[in-house]
């Protein structure tokens, strides 16, 4: 009898041990069990706002320069410095932001970037000194550079199957912002008001516009405050319990279920830190982090993809960044010339050449007539460009799948190059407007697609660094292109629309190096 009782007790204990065995699940499998729901939608909204803020800060200056140049009495070189300063500020810290996001977290970098850019844009709004203004624009760029981490952040809350599509939908905000920018500018700048606040400082309509441009960033930052750190990042930092806690929170928010997800342990992500990391000084840890997040990119199997992504971003932003900065000015000159000579047969290079003599550069502080007016057709054409961007992003989002990504990049780059080459040979005004907008749009939509590709191609511990490094090349592309275009439009306009399409065509060829 006692023998039978012992056997029963032993079986019960074995059964309990079997039931108590913890369930270990990988992060990707956990996301599949959680599904797409409220948390992912909230992150998508926050991403929408943050990417809109990034677009406002970089492209909004195009609508401010005509009024700012008259108020601050700027020369042509001053205006070039003002338009490019934010991109110079963005180039310098991008690599550091990537390292910081890889070691301290995506959420912290986003919050710090939003806070810093908001502070310096606000300071710039209330200064009438040109040098202080461009210093503020530099530091705005310094902090805005960190916002590129948003692509990594949103991607790590989605399963691989849906990641490219979600990032593409978040990028619709770029088109939305490019539509609202001229709409808001047309509305605010129509009120030509001045309020004298202190020491002769006048608060004008274009300064109000600057404050409006930073509102999406403020709202996005407040939204990020209620969202957690990426669990995938936490797993690379050996913070498995915190990662599991966030996964359970996501499940509860998505399902509205008080019963927790049946996961006891999340499988750890590969940790790149050396075993004796705790024995190192802070400086040693810093350089170790740089080595761990950079050296692998310069070796197989990552070097080819890393180099391709860097050049593609550089080439894309030669058109989508550099040429886009000149678009309002080009359209404004074309519209004014069209009204003056009353003809629709106007080549894109006829206007800048005619305008050189009329709008001669002058040193700051000299007496001259300053025309700060912006032709209304410029706003309308810019709105159409924004709508085209929005439609293009929506279409690519609907058709975006990892296997289709290379085809979308290649086809749009080829179309952009063709539109650019045609600009030298078309003289019909509206055809020129359509072609230049199409060239910018077809090239520009690929930036976010490539950012999505980097999140897919590279492992967790490298992807934030890769995104930021590729965006360094994007900003180099914008800066070099804007300076080159400024020179060529004055001295050899036709060459502008041969060089830029040629670069885009080279990007088309290089896009085939990306993995399927």
Coordinates of C-alpha atoms in Angstrom, one line a residue:
X1 CA 0.0 0.0 0.0
X2 CA 2.8 2.4 0.9
X3 CA 4.6 1.5 -2.3
X4 CA 1.5 2.5 -4.4
X5 CA 1.2 5.8 -2.5
X6 CA 4.8 6.6 -3.2
X7 CA 4.4 6.0 -6.9
X8 CA 1.3 8.3 -7.0
X9 CA 3.1 11.0 -5.2
X10 CA 6.1 10.7 -7.5
X11 CA 3.9 10.9 -10.6
X12 CA 2.1 14.0 -9.2
X13 CA 5.4 15.7 -8.5
X14 CA 6.7 14.9 -12.1
X15 CA 3.4 16.3 -13.5
X16 CA 3.8 19.5 -11.5
X17 CA 7.5 19.8 -12.6
X18 CA 6.3 19.4 -16.2
X19 CA 3.7 22.1 -15.9
X20 CA 6.0 24.5 -14.1
X21 CA 8.6 24.3 -16.9
X22 CA 8.9 27.9 -18.2
X23 CA 7.8 28.7 -21.7
X24 CA 10.6 30.3 -23.7
X25 CA 9.7 32.2 -26.9
X26 CA 11.6 34.3 -29.4
X27 CA 10.8 38.0 -29.7
X28 CA 9.5 37.6 -33.3
X29 CA 7.2 34.8 -32.2
X30 CA 6.0 36.9 -29.3
X31 CA 5.0 39.7 -31.7
X32 CA 3.1 37.2 -33.9
X33 CA 1.1 36.0 -30.8
X34 CA 0.4 39.7 -29.8
X35 CA -0.7 40.7 -33.3
X36 CA -1.0 44.2 -34.8
X37 CA -3.1 46.4 -32.5
X38 CA -3.4 49.6 -30.4
X39 CA 0.2 49.9 -29.4
X40 CA 1.5 49.6 -33.0
X41 CA -1.1 52.2 -34.1
X42 CA 0.0 54.6 -31.4
X43 CA 3.6 54.2 -32.4
X44 CA 2.6 54.8 -36.1
X45 CA 0.9 58.0 -35.1
X46 CA 3.9 59.2 -33.0
X47 CA 6.2 58.3 -36.0
X48 CA 3.9 60.2 -38.3
X49 CA 4.3 63.3 -36.2
X50 CA 8.0 63.0 -35.7
X51 CA 8.7 62.4 -39.4
X52 CA 6.5 65.4 -40.2
X53 CA 8.6 67.5 -37.8
X54 CA 11.8 66.4 -39.5
X55 CA 10.3 67.4 -42.9
X56 CA 9.2 70.8 -41.6
X57 CA 12.6 71.6 -40.1
X58 CA 14.6 70.7 -43.2
X59 CA 12.3 71.9 -46.0
X60 CA 10.3 74.7 -44.4
X61 CA 13.2 77.1 -44.6
X62 CA 12.5 77.4 -48.4
X63 CA 9.3 79.4 -47.7
X64 CA 11.0 81.6 -45.0
X65 CA 14.1 82.7 -46.8
X66 CA 12.4 85.4 -49.0
X67 CA 11.0 87.2 -45.9
X68 CA 13.9 86.5 -43.6
X69 CA 16.4 87.8 -46.2
X70 CA 14.6 91.1 -46.4
X71 CA 14.2 91.5 -42.7
X72 CA 17.8 90.6 -41.9
X73 CA 19.2 92.2 -45.1
X74 CA 20.9 89.1 -46.3
X75 CA 23.2 88.7 -49.3
X76 CA 22.9 85.8 -51.7
X77 CA 25.8 84.0 -49.9
X78 CA 24.0 84.6 -46.6
X79 CA 20.8 83.0 -47.9
X80 CA 22.8 80.0 -49.1
X81 CA 24.4 79.6 -45.7
X82 CA 21.0 79.9 -44.0
X83 CA 19.4 77.2 -46.2
X84 CA 22.3 74.8 -45.8
X85 CA 23.2 75.3 -42.1
X86 CA 20.7 72.8 -40.8
X87 CA 22.1 70.1 -43.1
X88 CA 25.6 70.9 -41.9
X89 CA 24.3 70.5 -38.3
X90 CA 22.7 67.2 -39.2
X91 CA 25.8 65.7 -40.7
X92 CA 28.2 66.1 -37.8
X93 CA 26.3 64.2 -35.0
X94 CA 24.5 61.5 -37.0
X95 CA 27.0 58.8 -36.3
X96 CA 27.0 59.6 -32.6
X97 CA 23.2 59.5 -32.5
X98 CA 23.3 56.0 -34.0
X99 CA 25.9 54.9 -31.4
X100 CA 23.8 56.4 -28.6
X101 CA 20.6 54.7 -29.8
X102 CA 22.5 51.4 -30.0
X103 CA 23.8 51.7 -26.4
X104 CA 21.3 53.9 -24.5
X105 CA 18.0 53.2 -26.3
X106 CA 15.9 54.4 -29.2
X107 CA 13.3 56.2 -27.0
X108 CA 15.9 58.3 -25.1
X109 CA 17.5 59.5 -28.3
X110 CA 14.1 60.5 -29.8
X111 CA 13.1 62.5 -26.7
X112 CA 16.4 64.2 -26.5
X113 CA 16.4 65.1 -30.2
X114 CA 12.9 66.5 -30.1
X115 CA 13.6 68.6 -26.9
X116 CA 16.9 70.0 -28.3
X117 CA 15.5 70.9 -31.8
X118 CA 12.4 72.5 -30.2
X119 CA 14.5 74.7 -27.9
X120 CA 16.9 76.0 -30.6
X121 CA 14.1 76.6 -33.1
X122 CA 12.2 78.6 -30.5
X123 CA 15.4 80.6 -29.7
X124 CA 15.9 81.3 -33.4
X125 CA 12.3 82.6 -33.7
X126 CA 13.0 85.3 -31.2
X127 CA 16.4 86.6 -32.5
X128 CA 16.9 89.2 -35.1
X129 CA 20.7 88.7 -35.3
X130 CA 21.7 86.8 -38.3
X131 CA 24.7 85.1 -36.8
X132 CA 22.8 83.9 -33.7
X133 CA 20.0 82.8 -36.1
X134 CA 22.3 80.5 -38.1
X135 CA 24.0 79.2 -34.9
X136 CA 20.5 78.1 -33.7
X137 CA 19.8 76.6 -37.1
X138 CA 23.0 74.6 -36.8
X139 CA 22.0 73.2 -33.4
X140 CA 18.5 72.5 -34.6
X141 CA 20.1 70.3 -37.3
X142 CA 22.4 68.8 -34.6
X143 CA 19.4 67.5 -32.7
X144 CA 17.0 66.9 -35.6
X145 CA 19.6 64.3 -36.9
X146 CA 18.6 62.0 -34.1
X147 CA 15.0 61.8 -35.3
X148 CA 16.0 59.3 -38.1
X149 CA 16.1 56.7 -35.3
X150 CA 12.3 56.6 -35.5
X151 CA 12.5 54.2 -38.4
X152 CA 14.4 51.7 -36.2
X153 CA 12.0 52.3 -33.3
X154 CA 8.8 51.6 -35.2
X155 CA 10.3 48.6 -37.1
X156 CA 11.2 46.8 -33.9
X157 CA 7.6 46.7 -32.8
X158 CA 6.5 44.9 -36.0
X159 CA 7.0 41.4 -37.3
X160 CA 9.4 41.0 -40.2
X161 CA 6.6 40.3 -42.7
X162 CA 4.9 43.6 -42.0
X163 CA 7.9 45.8 -41.1
X164 CA 8.5 47.3 -44.6
X165 CA 4.8 48.1 -45.1
X166 CA 4.5 49.8 -41.7
X167 CA 7.6 51.9 -42.2
X168 CA 6.3 52.8 -45.6
X169 CA 2.9 53.9 -44.1
X170 CA 4.8 56.0 -41.5
X171 CA 6.6 57.7 -44.4
X172 CA 3.3 58.9 -45.9
X173 CA 3.8 61.7 -43.3
X174 CA 6.6 63.2 -45.5
X175 CA 4.1 63.8 -48.3
X176 CA 1.5 65.0 -45.8
X177 CA 4.0 67.5 -44.4
X178 CA 5.1 68.6 -47.8
X179 CA 1.4 69.4 -48.6
X180 CA 0.8 71.2 -45.3
X181 CA 4.0 73.2 -45.5
X182 CA 2.9 75.4 -48.5
X183 CA -0.7 75.4 -47.4
X184 CA 0.3 76.7 -43.9
X185 CA 2.8 79.2 -45.4
X186 CA 0.3 80.6 -47.9
X187 CA -2.2 81.1 -45.0
X188 CA 0.2 82.6 -42.4
X189 CA 2.3 84.7 -44.8
X190 CA -0.8 86.3 -46.2
X191 CA -1.1 88.2 -42.9
X192 CA 1.7 90.8 -43.1
X193 CA 1.7 91.7 -39.4
X194 CA 4.5 93.0 -37.1
X195 CA 4.4 93.2 -33.3
X196 CA 7.2 95.0 -31.6
X197 CA 8.1 93.1 -28.5
X198 CA 11.4 94.3 -27.0
X199 CA 14.5 96.3 -28.0
X200 CA 13.1 97.0 -31.4
X201 CA 12.5 93.3 -32.1
X202 CA 9.6 92.7 -34.4
X203 CA 7.6 89.5 -34.3
X204 CA 6.5 88.9 -37.9
X205 CA 4.4 86.3 -39.8
X206 CA 7.3 84.2 -40.9
X207 CA 8.4 83.8 -37.3
X208 CA 4.9 82.5 -36.4
X209 CA 5.3 80.0 -39.2
X210 CA 8.5 78.8 -37.6
X211 CA 6.7 78.1 -34.4
X212 CA 3.9 76.3 -36.2
X213 CA 6.5 74.0 -38.0
X214 CA 7.7 72.6 -34.6
X215 CA 4.2 71.7 -33.3
X216 CA 4.2 68.1 -34.8
X217 CA 7.5 67.4 -33.0
X218 CA 6.2 68.6 -29.7
X219 CA 3.1 66.4 -30.1
X220 CA 5.2 63.5 -31.2
X221 CA 7.5 63.8 -28.2
X222 CA 4.5 63.9 -25.8
X223 CA 3.2 60.7 -27.5
X224 CA 6.6 59.0 -27.2
X225 CA 6.5 59.7 -23.4
X226 CA 3.6 57.3 -23.0
X227 CA 5.3 54.6 -25.1
X228 CA 7.9 52.1 -24.0
X229 CA 11.5 51.4 -25.1
X230 CA 12.0 48.8 -27.8
X231 CA 11.9 45.3 -26.2
X232 CA 14.3 44.1 -29.0
X233 CA 16.8 46.7 -27.9
X234 CA 16.5 45.7 -24.2
X235 CA 17.1 42.1 -25.1
X236 CA 20.5 43.1 -26.7
X237 CA 21.3 44.8 -23.4
X238 CA 20.7 41.7 -21.3
X239 CA 17.5 43.3 -19.8
X240 CA 15.3 40.3 -20.5
X241 CA 12.9 40.9 -17.6
X242 CA 12.2 44.5 -18.6
X243 CA 11.7 43.4 -22.2
X244 CA 9.2 40.7 -21.1
X245 CA 7.3 43.2 -19.0
X246 CA 6.9 45.5 -22.0
X247 CA 5.8 42.6 -24.2
X248 CA 3.1 41.7 -21.6
X249 CA 2.1 45.4 -21.6
X250 CA 1.7 45.5 -25.4
X251 CA -0.4 42.3 -25.2
X252 CA -2.6 43.8 -22.6
X253 CA -3.1 47.0 -24.5
X254 CA -3.7 45.3 -27.8
X255 CA -6.1 42.6 -26.6
X256 CA -7.6 44.4 -23.6
X257 CA -7.1 41.1 -21.7
X258 CA -6.2 41.0 -18.0
X259 CA -4.8 37.5 -18.5
X260 CA -1.1 37.8 -19.3
X261 CA 0.5 36.3 -22.4
X262 CA 1.6 32.8 -21.9
X263 CA 5.3 33.6 -22.1
X264 CA 7.7 33.2 -19.2
X265 CA 11.1 33.9 -20.8
X266 CA 12.0 35.8 -24.0
X267 CA 14.9 34.3 -25.9
X268 CA 17.9 36.7 -25.6
X269 CA 19.2 38.6 -28.6
X270 CA 22.9 38.2 -29.5
X271 CA 24.9 40.5 -27.2
X272 CA 28.0 42.0 -28.7
X273 CA 29.6 43.2 -25.5
X274 CA 32.7 41.4 -24.3
X275 CA 32.5 39.2 -21.2
X276 CA 34.8 41.5 -19.2
X277 CA 32.9 44.6 -20.1
X278 CA 32.1 45.4 -16.4
X279 CA 35.8 45.7 -15.7
X280 CA 36.3 48.4 -18.3
X281 CA 36.4 52.1 -17.7
X282 CA 33.7 54.3 -19.2
X283 CA 36.1 55.5 -21.9
X284 CA 37.0 51.9 -22.7
X285 CA 33.3 51.0 -22.9
X286 CA 32.7 53.9 -25.2
X287 CA 35.4 52.9 -27.7
X288 CA 34.4 49.3 -27.4
X289 CA 30.8 50.3 -28.3
X290 CA 32.1 52.2 -31.4
X291 CA 34.1 49.2 -32.5
X292 CA 31.2 46.8 -32.0
X293 CA 28.7 48.9 -33.9
X294 CA 31.0 50.0 -36.7
X295 CA 33.7 47.4 -37.6
X296 CA 31.2 44.7 -38.6
X297 CA 29.8 47.1 -41.3
X298 CA 33.2 47.3 -43.0
X299 CA 33.5 43.5 -43.4
X300 CA 31.5 40.7 -45.0
X301 CA 28.6 40.0 -45.0
X302 CA 27.4 43.6 -44.3
X303 CA 29.9 45.7 -46.4
X304 CA 28.2 45.4 -49.8
X305 CA 24.7 46.3 -48.5
X306 CA 26.0 49.1 -46.2
X307 CA 27.9 50.7 -49.1
X308 CA 24.9 50.4 -51.5
X309 CA 22.5 52.0 -48.9
X310 CA 25.0 54.8 -48.3
X311 CA 25.4 55.7 -52.0
X312 CA 21.7 55.4 -52.7
X313 CA 20.8 57.8 -49.9
X314 CA 23.6 60.2 -51.2
X315 CA 22.3 60.1 -54.7
X316 CA 18.6 60.3 -53.8
X317 CA 19.1 63.4 -51.7
X318 CA 21.1 65.1 -54.5
X319 CA 17.6 65.5 -56.1
X320 CA 15.1 65.1 -53.3
X321 CA 17.1 67.4 -51.0
X322 CA 19.3 69.7 -53.0
X323 CA 17.0 70.4 -56.0
X324 CA 13.9 70.4 -53.7
X325 CA 15.5 73.3 -51.7
X326 CA 15.7 75.4 -54.9
X327 CA 12.2 74.4 -56.1
X328 CA 10.2 77.3 -54.6
X329 CA 12.8 79.8 -56.0
X330 CA 12.9 78.2 -59.5
X331 CA 9.1 78.1 -59.7
X332 CA 8.8 81.6 -58.4
X333 CA 11.1 82.9 -61.1
X334 CA 9.4 80.9 -63.8
X335 CA 5.9 82.1 -62.7
X336 CA 7.1 85.8 -62.6
X337 CA 8.8 85.5 -66.0
X338 CA 5.7 83.8 -67.5
X339 CA 3.5 86.7 -66.3
X340 CA 6.0 89.2 -67.6
X341 CA 6.6 87.9 -71.1
X342 CA 3.1 86.3 -71.4
X343 CA 4.2 83.1 -73.0
X344 CA 3.8 79.4 -72.1
X345 CA 7.0 78.4 -74.0
X346 CA 9.5 78.9 -71.3
X347 CA 12.4 76.6 -70.7
X348 CA 13.6 75.9 -67.2
X349 CA 17.0 77.4 -67.8
X350 CA 15.8 80.5 -69.5
X351 CA 14.6 82.1 -66.3
X352 CA 17.6 81.7 -64.0
X353 CA 19.9 83.1 -66.7
X354 CA 17.6 86.2 -67.1
X355 CA 17.4 86.7 -63.4
X356 CA 21.1 86.9 -62.7
X357 CA 21.3 90.5 -63.9
X358 CA 18.1 91.6 -62.2
X359 CA 18.8 90.0 -58.8
X360 CA 22.5 90.8 -58.4
X361 CA 24.1 89.8 -55.2
X362 CA 24.8 92.6 -52.8
X363 CA 26.8 92.8 -49.5
X364 CA 24.7 92.8 -46.4
X365 CA 24.1 96.3 -45.1
X366 CA 24.0 98.1 -48.5
X367 CA 21.0 100.0 -49.7
X368 CA 19.0 98.1 -52.2
X369 CA 15.4 97.2 -53.1
X370 CA 14.4 93.8 -51.5
X371 CA 11.4 92.0 -53.0
X372 CA 10.1 89.5 -50.4
X373 CA 6.9 88.6 -52.3
X374 CA 6.2 85.0 -53.3
X375 CA 4.1 84.3 -56.3
X376 CA 0.9 82.4 -55.3
X377 CA 1.5 79.8 -58.1
X378 CA 4.6 78.7 -56.1
X379 CA 2.5 77.7 -53.2
X380 CA 0.0 75.9 -55.5
X381 CA 2.8 74.0 -57.3
X382 CA 4.4 73.1 -54.0
X383 CA 1.0 71.8 -52.8
X384 CA 0.6 69.7 -55.9
X385 CA 4.1 68.3 -55.2
X386 CA 3.1 67.4 -51.7
X387 CA 0.0 65.7 -52.9
X388 CA 2.0 63.7 -55.4
X389 CA 4.4 62.6 -52.7
X390 CA 1.4 61.6 -50.5
X391 CA -0.2 59.6 -53.3
X392 CA 3.1 57.9 -54.2
X393 CA 3.7 56.9 -50.6
X394 CA 0.2 55.5 -50.3
X395 CA 0.6 53.5 -53.5
X396 CA 4.0 52.1 -52.4
X397 CA 2.6 51.3 -49.0
X398 CA -0.2 49.3 -50.5
X399 CA 2.1 47.3 -52.7
X400 CA 5.1 47.2 -50.4
X401 CA 6.4 43.7 -49.7
X402 CA 10.0 42.8 -49.0
X403 CA 10.3 40.9 -52.3
X404 CA 8.9 43.9 -54.2
X405 CA 11.2 46.5 -52.6
X406 CA 14.0 46.3 -55.1
X407 CA 11.6 46.6 -58.0
X408 CA 10.0 49.7 -56.6
X409 CA 13.3 51.4 -55.9
X410 CA 14.7 50.6 -59.3
X411 CA 11.6 51.6 -61.3
X412 CA 11.1 54.9 -59.5
X413 CA 14.8 55.9 -59.8
X414 CA 14.8 55.2 -63.5
X415 CA 11.6 57.2 -64.0
X416 CA 13.1 60.1 -61.9
X417 CA 16.2 60.1 -64.1
X418 CA 14.2 60.2 -67.3
X419 CA 12.1 63.2 -66.0
X420 CA 15.3 65.0 -65.1
X421 CA 16.9 64.6 -68.5
X422 CA 13.8 65.8 -70.2
X423 CA 13.9 69.1 -68.4
X424 CA 16.5 70.5 -70.8
X425 CA 14.3 69.8 -73.8
X426 CA 10.8 70.8 -72.7
X427 CA 9.7 74.4 -73.0
X428 CA 6.0 74.2 -72.1
X429 CA 5.7 75.8 -68.6
X430 CA 3.3 73.3 -67.0
X431 CA 5.2 70.4 -68.5
X432 CA 8.4 71.7 -66.9
X433 CA 6.6 72.0 -63.5
X434 CA 5.3 68.4 -63.8
X435 CA 8.7 67.0 -64.8
X436 CA 10.7 68.7 -62.1
X437 CA 8.2 67.8 -59.4
X438 CA 8.0 64.2 -60.7
X439 CA 11.8 63.9 -60.7
X440 CA 12.0 65.1 -57.0
X441 CA 9.0 63.0 -55.9
X442 CA 10.1 59.7 -57.7
X443 CA 13.5 60.0 -56.2
X444 CA 12.5 61.2 -52.8
X445 CA 10.1 58.4 -51.9
X446 CA 12.9 55.9 -51.9
X447 CA 14.7 57.3 -48.9
X448 CA 12.2 55.8 -46.4
X449 CA 12.1 52.6 -48.4
X450 CA 15.8 52.3 -48.0
X451 CA 15.6 53.1 -44.3
X452 CA 13.1 50.3 -44.0
X453 CA 15.5 48.0 -45.9
X454 CA 18.3 48.7 -43.4
X455 CA 16.0 47.8 -40.5
X456 CA 15.4 44.4 -42.3
X457 CA 18.9 43.7 -43.6
X458 CA 21.0 44.5 -40.5
X459 CA 20.8 42.9 -37.0
X460 CA 19.4 44.7 -33.9
X461 CA 22.8 45.8 -32.5
X462 CA 23.8 47.5 -35.8
X463 CA 20.6 48.9 -37.4
X464 CA 20.4 52.2 -35.5
X465 CA 24.0 53.0 -36.4
X466 CA 23.4 52.0 -40.1
X467 CA 20.3 54.2 -40.3
X468 CA 22.2 57.2 -39.0
X469 CA 25.3 56.6 -41.0
X470 CA 23.3 56.3 -44.3
X471 CA 21.5 59.5 -43.4
X472 CA 24.9 61.2 -43.0
X473 CA 25.5 60.4 -46.7
X474 CA 22.0 61.7 -47.4
X475 CA 22.8 65.1 -45.8
X476 CA 26.2 65.2 -47.6
X477 CA 24.2 64.7 -50.8
X478 CA 21.9 67.5 -50.0
X479 CA 24.7 69.9 -48.9
X480 CA 26.9 69.2 -51.9
X481 CA 24.0 69.3 -54.3
X482 CA 22.6 72.6 -53.0
X483 CA 25.9 74.3 -53.4
X484 CA 26.5 72.8 -56.8
X485 CA 23.0 73.7 -58.0
X486 CA 23.4 77.2 -56.8
X487 CA 26.6 77.6 -58.8
X488 CA 25.4 75.8 -61.9
X489 CA 22.1 77.7 -62.2
X490 CA 24.0 80.9 -62.5
X491 CA 26.9 79.7 -64.7
X492 CA 25.7 76.6 -66.6
X493 CA 22.1 75.9 -65.9
X494 CA 21.7 73.1 -68.5
X495 CA 24.5 71.1 -66.9
X496 CA 22.4 70.9 -63.7
X497 CA 19.8 68.8 -65.4
X498 CA 22.4 66.5 -66.9
X499 CA 24.4 65.9 -63.7
X500 CA 21.5 65.2 -61.4
X501 CA 19.7 62.7 -63.7
X502 CA 23.0 61.0 -64.3
X503 CA 23.5 60.5 -60.5
X504 CA 20.0 59.1 -60.2
X505 CA 20.6 56.8 -63.1
X506 CA 23.7 55.5 -61.3
X507 CA 21.6 54.9 -58.2
X508 CA 19.2 52.9 -60.4
X509 CA 22.1 50.6 -61.3
X510 CA 23.4 50.3 -57.8
X511 CA 19.9 49.5 -56.4
X512 CA 20.2 46.0 -58.0
X513 CA 23.0 45.3 -55.4
X514 CA 20.4 45.3 -52.6
X515 CA 19.2 41.9 -51.4
X516 CA 15.7 40.8 -52.5

